[in-house]
PDB file of C-alpha atoms in Angstrom:
ATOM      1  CA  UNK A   1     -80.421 -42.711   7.991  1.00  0.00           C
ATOM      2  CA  UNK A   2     -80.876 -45.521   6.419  1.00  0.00           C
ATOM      3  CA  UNK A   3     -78.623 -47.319   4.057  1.00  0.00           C
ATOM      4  CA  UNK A   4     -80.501 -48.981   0.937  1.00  0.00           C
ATOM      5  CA  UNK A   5     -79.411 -50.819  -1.870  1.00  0.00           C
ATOM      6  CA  UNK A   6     -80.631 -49.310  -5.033  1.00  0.00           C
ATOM      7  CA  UNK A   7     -80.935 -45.769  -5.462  1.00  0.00           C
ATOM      8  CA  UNK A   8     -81.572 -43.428  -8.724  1.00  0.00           C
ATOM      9  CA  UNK A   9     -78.326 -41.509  -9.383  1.00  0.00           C
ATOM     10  CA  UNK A  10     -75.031 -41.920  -8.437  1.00  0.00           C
ATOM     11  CA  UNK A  11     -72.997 -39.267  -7.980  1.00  0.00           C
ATOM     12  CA  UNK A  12     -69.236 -38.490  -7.672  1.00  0.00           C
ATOM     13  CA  UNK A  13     -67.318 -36.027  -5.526  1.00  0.00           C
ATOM     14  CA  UNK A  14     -63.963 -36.298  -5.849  1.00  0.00           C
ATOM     15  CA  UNK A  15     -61.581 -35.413  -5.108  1.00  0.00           C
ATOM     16  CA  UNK A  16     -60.444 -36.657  -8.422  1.00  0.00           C
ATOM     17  CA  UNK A  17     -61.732 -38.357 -12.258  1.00  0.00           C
ATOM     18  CA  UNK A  18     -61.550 -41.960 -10.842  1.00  0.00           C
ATOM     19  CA  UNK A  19     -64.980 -42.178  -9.007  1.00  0.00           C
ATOM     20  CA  UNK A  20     -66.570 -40.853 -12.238  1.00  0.00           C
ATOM     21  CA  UNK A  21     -64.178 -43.324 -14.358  1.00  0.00           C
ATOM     22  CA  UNK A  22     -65.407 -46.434 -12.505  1.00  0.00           C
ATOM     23  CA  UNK A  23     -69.326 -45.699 -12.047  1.00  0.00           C
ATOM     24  CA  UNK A  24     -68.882 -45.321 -16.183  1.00  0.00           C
ATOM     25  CA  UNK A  25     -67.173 -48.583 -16.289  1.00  0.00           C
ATOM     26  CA  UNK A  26     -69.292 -50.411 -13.319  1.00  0.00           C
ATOM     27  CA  UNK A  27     -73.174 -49.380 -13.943  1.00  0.00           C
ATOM     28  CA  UNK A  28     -72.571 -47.966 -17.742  1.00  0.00           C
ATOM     29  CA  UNK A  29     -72.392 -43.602 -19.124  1.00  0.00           C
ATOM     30  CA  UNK A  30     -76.660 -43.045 -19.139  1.00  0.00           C
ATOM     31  CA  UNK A  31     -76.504 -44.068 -15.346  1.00  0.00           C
ATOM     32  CA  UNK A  32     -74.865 -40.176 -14.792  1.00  0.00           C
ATOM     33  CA  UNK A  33     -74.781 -36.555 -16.787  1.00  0.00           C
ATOM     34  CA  UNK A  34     -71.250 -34.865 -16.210  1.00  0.00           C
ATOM     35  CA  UNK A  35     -70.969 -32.843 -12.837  1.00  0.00           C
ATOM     36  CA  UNK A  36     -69.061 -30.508 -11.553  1.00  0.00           C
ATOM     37  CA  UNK A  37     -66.764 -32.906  -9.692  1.00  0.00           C
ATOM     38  CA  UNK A  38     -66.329 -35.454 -12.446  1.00  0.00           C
ATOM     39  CA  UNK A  39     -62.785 -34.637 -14.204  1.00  0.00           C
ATOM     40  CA  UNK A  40     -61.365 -31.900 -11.782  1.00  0.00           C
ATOM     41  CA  UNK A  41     -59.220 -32.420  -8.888  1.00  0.00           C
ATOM     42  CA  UNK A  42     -61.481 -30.772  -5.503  1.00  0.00           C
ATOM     43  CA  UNK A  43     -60.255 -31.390  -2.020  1.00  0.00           C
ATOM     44  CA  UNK A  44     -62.232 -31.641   0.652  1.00  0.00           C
ATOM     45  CA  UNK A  45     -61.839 -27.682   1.296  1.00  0.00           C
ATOM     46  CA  UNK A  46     -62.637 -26.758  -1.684  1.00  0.00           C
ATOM     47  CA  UNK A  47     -65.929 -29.017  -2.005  1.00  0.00           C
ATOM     48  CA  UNK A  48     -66.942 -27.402   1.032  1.00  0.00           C
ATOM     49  CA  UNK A  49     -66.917 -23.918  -0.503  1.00  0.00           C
ATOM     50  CA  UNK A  50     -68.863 -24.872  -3.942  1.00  0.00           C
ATOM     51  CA  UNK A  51     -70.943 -25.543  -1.353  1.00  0.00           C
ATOM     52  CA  UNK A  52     -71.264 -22.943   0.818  1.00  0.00           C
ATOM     53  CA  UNK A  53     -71.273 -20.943  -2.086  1.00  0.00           C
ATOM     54  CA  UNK A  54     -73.855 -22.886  -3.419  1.00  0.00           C
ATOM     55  CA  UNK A  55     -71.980 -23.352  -6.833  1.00  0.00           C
ATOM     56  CA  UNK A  56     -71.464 -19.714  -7.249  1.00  0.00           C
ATOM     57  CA  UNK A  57     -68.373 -17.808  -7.965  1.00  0.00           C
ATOM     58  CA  UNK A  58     -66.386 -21.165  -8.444  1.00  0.00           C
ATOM     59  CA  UNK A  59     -64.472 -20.178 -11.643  1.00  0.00           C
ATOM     60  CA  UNK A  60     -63.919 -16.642 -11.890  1.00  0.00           C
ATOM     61  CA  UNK A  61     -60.965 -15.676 -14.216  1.00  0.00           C
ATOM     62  CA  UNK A  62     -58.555 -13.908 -11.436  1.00  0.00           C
ATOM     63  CA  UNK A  63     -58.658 -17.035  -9.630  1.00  0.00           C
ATOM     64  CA  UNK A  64     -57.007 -19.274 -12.594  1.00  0.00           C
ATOM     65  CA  UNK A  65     -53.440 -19.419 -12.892  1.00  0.00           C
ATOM     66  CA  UNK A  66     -51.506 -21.870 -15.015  1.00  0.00           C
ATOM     67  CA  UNK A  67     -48.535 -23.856 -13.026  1.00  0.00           C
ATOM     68  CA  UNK A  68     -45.183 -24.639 -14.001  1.00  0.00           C
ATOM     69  CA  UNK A  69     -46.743 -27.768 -15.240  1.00  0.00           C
ATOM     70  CA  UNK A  70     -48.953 -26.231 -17.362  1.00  0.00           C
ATOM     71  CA  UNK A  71     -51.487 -27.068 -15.518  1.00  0.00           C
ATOM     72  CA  UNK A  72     -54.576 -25.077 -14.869  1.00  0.00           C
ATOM     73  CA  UNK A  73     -55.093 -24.029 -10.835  1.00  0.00           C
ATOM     74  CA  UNK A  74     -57.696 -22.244  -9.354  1.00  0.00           C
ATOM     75  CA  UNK A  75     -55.772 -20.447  -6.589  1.00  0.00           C
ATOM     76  CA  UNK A  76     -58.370 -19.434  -4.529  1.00  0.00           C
ATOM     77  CA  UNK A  77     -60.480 -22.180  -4.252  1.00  0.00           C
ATOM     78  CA  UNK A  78     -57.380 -24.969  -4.606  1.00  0.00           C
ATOM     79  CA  UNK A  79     -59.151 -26.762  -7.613  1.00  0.00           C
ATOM     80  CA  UNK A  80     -57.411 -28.086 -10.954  1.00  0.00           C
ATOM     81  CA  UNK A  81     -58.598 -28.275 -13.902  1.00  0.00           C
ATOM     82  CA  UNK A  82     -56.678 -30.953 -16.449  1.00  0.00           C
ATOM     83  CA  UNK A  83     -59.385 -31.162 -18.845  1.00  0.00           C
ATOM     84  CA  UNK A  84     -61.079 -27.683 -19.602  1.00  0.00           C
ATOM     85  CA  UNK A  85     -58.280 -26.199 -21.145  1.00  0.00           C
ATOM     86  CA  UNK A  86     -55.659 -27.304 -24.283  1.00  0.00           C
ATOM     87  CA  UNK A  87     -52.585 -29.189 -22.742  1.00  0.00           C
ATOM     88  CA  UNK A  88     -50.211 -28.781 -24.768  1.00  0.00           C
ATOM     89  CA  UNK A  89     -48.653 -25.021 -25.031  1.00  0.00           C
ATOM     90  CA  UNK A  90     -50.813 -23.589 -22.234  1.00  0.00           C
ATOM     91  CA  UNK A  91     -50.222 -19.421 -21.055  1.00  0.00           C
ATOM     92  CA  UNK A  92     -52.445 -16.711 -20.297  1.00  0.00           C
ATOM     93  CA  UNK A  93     -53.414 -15.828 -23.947  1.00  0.00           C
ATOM     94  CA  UNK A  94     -55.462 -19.588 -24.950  1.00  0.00           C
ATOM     95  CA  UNK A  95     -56.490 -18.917 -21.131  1.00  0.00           C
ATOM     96  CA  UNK A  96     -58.400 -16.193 -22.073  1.00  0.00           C
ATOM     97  CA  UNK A  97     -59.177 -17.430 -25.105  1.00  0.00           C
ATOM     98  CA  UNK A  98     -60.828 -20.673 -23.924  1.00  0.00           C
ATOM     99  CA  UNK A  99     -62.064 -19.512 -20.574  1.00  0.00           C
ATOM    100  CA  UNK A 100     -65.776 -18.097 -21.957  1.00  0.00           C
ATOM    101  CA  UNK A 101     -66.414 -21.765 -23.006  1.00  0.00           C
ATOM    102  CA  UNK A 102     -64.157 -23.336 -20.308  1.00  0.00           C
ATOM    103  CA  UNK A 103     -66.931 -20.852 -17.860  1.00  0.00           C
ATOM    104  CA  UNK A 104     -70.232 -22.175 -19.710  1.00  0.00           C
ATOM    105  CA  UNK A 105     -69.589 -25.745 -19.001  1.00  0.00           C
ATOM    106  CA  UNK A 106     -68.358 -25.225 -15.343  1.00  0.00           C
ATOM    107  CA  UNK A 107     -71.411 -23.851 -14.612  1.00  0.00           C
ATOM    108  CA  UNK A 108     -73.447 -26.110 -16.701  1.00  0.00           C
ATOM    109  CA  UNK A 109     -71.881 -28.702 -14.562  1.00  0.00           C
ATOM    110  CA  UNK A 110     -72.184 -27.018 -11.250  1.00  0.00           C
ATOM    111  CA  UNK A 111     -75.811 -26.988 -12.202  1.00  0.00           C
ATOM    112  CA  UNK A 112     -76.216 -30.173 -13.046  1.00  0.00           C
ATOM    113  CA  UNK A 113     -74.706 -31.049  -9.371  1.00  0.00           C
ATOM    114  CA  UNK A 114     -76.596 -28.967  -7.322  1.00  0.00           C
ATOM    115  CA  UNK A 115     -79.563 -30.706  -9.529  1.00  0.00           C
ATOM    116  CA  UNK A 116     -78.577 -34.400  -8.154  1.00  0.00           C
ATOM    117  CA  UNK A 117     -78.227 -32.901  -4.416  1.00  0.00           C
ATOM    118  CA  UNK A 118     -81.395 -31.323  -4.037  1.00  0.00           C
ATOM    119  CA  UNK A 119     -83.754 -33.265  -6.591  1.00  0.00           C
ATOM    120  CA  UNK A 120     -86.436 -36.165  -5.392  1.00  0.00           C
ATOM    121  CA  UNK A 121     -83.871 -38.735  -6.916  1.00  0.00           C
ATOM    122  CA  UNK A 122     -82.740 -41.252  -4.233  1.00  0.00           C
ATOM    123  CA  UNK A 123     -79.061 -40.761  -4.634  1.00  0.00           C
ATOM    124  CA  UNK A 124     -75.737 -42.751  -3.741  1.00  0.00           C
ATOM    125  CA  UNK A 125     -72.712 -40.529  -3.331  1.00  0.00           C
ATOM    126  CA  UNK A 126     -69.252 -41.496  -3.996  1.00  0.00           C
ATOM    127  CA  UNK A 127     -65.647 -40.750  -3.042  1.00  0.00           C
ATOM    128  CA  UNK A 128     -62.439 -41.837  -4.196  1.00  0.00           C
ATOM    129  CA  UNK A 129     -61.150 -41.878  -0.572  1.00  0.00           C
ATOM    130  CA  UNK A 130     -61.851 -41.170   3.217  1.00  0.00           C
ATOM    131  CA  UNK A 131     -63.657 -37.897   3.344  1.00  0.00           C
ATOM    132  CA  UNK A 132     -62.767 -35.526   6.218  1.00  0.00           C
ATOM    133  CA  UNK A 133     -65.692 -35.329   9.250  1.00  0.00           C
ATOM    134  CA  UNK A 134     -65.514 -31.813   8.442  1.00  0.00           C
ATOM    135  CA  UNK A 135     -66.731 -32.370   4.334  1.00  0.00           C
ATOM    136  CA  UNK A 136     -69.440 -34.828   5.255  1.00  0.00           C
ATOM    137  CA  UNK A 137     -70.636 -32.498   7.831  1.00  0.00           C
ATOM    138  CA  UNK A 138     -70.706 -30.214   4.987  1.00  0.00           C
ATOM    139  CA  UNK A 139     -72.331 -32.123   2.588  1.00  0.00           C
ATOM    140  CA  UNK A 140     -75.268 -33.377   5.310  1.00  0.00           C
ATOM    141  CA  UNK A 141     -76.006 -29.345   6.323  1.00  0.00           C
ATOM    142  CA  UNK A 142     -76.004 -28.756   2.587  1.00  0.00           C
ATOM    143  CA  UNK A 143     -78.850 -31.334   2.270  1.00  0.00           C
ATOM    144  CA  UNK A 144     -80.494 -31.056   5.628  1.00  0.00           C
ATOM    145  CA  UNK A 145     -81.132 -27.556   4.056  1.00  0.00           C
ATOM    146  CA  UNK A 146     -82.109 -27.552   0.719  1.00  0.00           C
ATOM    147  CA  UNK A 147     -83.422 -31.242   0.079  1.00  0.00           C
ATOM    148  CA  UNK A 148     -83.916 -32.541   3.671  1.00  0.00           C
ATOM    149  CA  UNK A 149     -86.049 -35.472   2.493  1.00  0.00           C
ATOM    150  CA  UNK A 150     -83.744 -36.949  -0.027  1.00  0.00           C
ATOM    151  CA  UNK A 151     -82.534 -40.428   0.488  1.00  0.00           C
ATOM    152  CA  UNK A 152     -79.156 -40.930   0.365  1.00  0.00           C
ATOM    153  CA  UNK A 153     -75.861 -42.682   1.249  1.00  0.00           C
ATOM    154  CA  UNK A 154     -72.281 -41.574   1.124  1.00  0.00           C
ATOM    155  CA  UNK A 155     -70.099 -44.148   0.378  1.00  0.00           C
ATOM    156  CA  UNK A 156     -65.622 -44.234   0.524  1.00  0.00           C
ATOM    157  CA  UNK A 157     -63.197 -46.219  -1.314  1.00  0.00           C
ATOM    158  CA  UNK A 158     -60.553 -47.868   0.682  1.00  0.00           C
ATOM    159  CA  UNK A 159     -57.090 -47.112   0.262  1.00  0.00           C
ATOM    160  CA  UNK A 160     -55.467 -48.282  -2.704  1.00  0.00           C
ATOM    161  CA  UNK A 161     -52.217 -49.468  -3.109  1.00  0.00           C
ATOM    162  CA  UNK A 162     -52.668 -48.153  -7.128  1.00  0.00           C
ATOM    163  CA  UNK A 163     -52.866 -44.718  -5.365  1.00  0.00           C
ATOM    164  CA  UNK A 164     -50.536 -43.443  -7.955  1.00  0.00           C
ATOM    165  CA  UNK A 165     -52.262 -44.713 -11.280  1.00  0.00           C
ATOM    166  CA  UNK A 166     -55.383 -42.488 -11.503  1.00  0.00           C
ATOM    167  CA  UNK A 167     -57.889 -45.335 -12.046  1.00  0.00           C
ATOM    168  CA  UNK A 168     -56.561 -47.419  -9.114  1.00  0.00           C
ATOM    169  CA  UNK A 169     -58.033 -50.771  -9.004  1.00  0.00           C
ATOM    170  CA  UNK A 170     -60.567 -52.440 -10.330  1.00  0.00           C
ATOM    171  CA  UNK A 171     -61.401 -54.776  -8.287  1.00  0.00           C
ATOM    172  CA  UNK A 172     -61.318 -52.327  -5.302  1.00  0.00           C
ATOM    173  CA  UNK A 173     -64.382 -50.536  -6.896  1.00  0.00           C
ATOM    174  CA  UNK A 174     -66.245 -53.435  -7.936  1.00  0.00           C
ATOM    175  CA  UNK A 175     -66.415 -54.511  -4.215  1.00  0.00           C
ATOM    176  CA  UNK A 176     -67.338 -50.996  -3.514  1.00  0.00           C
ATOM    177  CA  UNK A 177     -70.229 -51.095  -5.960  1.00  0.00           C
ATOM    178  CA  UNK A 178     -71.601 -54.629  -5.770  1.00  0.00           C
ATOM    179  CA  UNK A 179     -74.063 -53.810  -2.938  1.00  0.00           C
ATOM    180  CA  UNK A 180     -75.359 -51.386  -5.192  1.00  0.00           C
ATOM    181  CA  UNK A 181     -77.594 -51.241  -7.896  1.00  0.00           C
ATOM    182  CA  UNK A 182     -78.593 -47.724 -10.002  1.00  0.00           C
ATOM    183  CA  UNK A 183     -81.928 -47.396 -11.729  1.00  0.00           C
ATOM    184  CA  UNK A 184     -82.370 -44.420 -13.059  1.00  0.00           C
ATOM    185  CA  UNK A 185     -85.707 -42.385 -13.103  1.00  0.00           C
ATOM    186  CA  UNK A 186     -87.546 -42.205 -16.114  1.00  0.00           C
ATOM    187  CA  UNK A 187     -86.541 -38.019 -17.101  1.00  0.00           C
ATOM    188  CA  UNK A 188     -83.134 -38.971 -16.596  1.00  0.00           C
ATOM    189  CA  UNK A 189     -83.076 -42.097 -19.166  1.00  0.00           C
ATOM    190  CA  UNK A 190     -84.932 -39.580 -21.331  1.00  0.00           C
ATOM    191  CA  UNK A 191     -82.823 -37.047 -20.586  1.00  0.00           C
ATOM    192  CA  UNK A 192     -79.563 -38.889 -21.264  1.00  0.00           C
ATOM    193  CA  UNK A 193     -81.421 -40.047 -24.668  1.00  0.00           C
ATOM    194  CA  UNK A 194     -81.977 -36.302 -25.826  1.00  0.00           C
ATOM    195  CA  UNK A 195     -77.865 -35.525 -24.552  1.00  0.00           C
ATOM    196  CA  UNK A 196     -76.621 -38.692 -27.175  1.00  0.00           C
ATOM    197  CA  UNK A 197     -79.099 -37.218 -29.927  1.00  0.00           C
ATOM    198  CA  UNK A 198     -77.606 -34.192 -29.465  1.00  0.00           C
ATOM    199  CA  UNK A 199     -74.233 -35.347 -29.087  1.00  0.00           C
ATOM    200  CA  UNK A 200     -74.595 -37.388 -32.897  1.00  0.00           C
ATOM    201  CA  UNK A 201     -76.001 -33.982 -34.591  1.00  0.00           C
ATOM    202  CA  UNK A 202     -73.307 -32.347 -33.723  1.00  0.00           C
ATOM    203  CA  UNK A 203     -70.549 -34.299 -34.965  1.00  0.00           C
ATOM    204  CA  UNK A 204     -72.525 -35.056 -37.753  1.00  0.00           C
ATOM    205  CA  UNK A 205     -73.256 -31.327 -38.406  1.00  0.00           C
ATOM    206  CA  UNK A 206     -69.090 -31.074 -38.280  1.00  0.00           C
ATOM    207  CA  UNK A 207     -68.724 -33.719 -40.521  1.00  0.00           C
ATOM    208  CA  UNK A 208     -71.018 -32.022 -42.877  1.00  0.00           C
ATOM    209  CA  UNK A 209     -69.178 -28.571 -42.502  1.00  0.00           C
ATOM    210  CA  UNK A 210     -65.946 -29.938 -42.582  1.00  0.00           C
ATOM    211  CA  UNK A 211     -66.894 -31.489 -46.390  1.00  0.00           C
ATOM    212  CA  UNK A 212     -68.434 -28.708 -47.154  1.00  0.00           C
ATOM    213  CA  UNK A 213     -65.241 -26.326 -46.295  1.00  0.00           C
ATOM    214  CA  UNK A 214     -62.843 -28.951 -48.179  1.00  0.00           C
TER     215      UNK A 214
END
């Protein structure tokens, strides 16, 4: 396949937040909606069975379990999940309280993703590190199948001595990117337009209703 320099949407998968923290920072938020792999930790494993699966079944509420941590696992599929849940003063009760809206936006998200794998949309993927033969084998059945005309390229971060800071290093990424350049297709520009409208109405619309209740 070949390897070109600008493609339509870039997408991360994982295993962690700092692919999706860096194409925000390096090409700007309207170049990507929120995907499934964004903000939740995924190993190579368990990418490979959102796949297999394809998306389905990801984030049933048997599977979740809350560490010692407080942290939110998925003990089936080896996922966690920092972000959908409160942090602070975490147990099974605001599990179950949060988990119908925690569920909508997973599988919004897983949505959106299988959207950027098998859409028309040239499409650069991203990892935060060296993915396993056995993931991008994965990932190029996964494609070969449902979208096997896409244009694409997978592309790794090198190892980073910043390992243990989640954002790593900048310059690290920029070098990744710089070959790079995103233009995204007309529906997604729109598309991204219509989320931000959406986004100001309603905190506007709480605003309104928290005046209103005072």
């Amino acid at each position: 396949m070949d390897n070109p320099s600008s493609f339509q949407q870039i997408v991360s998968l994982g295993p962690n937040c700092r692919p999706k923290y860096h194409i925000q920072r390096y090409y700007g938020k309207h170049t990507a909606k929120r995907g499934v792999f964004d903000w939740q930790i995924t190993s190579g494993d368990a990418l490979i069975l959102y796949l297999e699966s394809d998306f389905r079944g990801m984030f049933e509420r048997e599977d979740l379990t809350i560490t010692d941590k407080g942290i939110v696992v998925n003990r089936r599929v080896g996922t966690m999940h920092h972000h959908e849940f409160p942090s602070e003063h975490i147990d099974e009760t605001v599990l179950d309280l949060h988990y119908a809206t925690a569920r909508q936006n997973h599988d919004t998200w897983c949505a959106t993703t299988r959207s950027f794998l098998t859409n028309r949309a040239s499409t650069l993927f991203v990892f935060a590190n060296e993915a396993a033969a056995e993931t991008k084998s994965a990932i190029a059945e996964y494609l070969n199948t449902r979208a096997p005309a896409k244009i694409y390229a997978l592309i790794e971060a090198p190892e980073d001595v910043l390992a243990d800071d989640w954002r790593g290093t900048e310059t690290i990424w920029e070098q990744l990117f710089s070959p790079y350049r995103i233009k995204p297709t007309y529906s997604a520009r729109a598309a991204y337009r219509l989320h931000r409208f959406k986004e100001k109405l309603r905190r506007y619309t709480r605003r309104f209703s928290d005046g209103v209740e005072a």
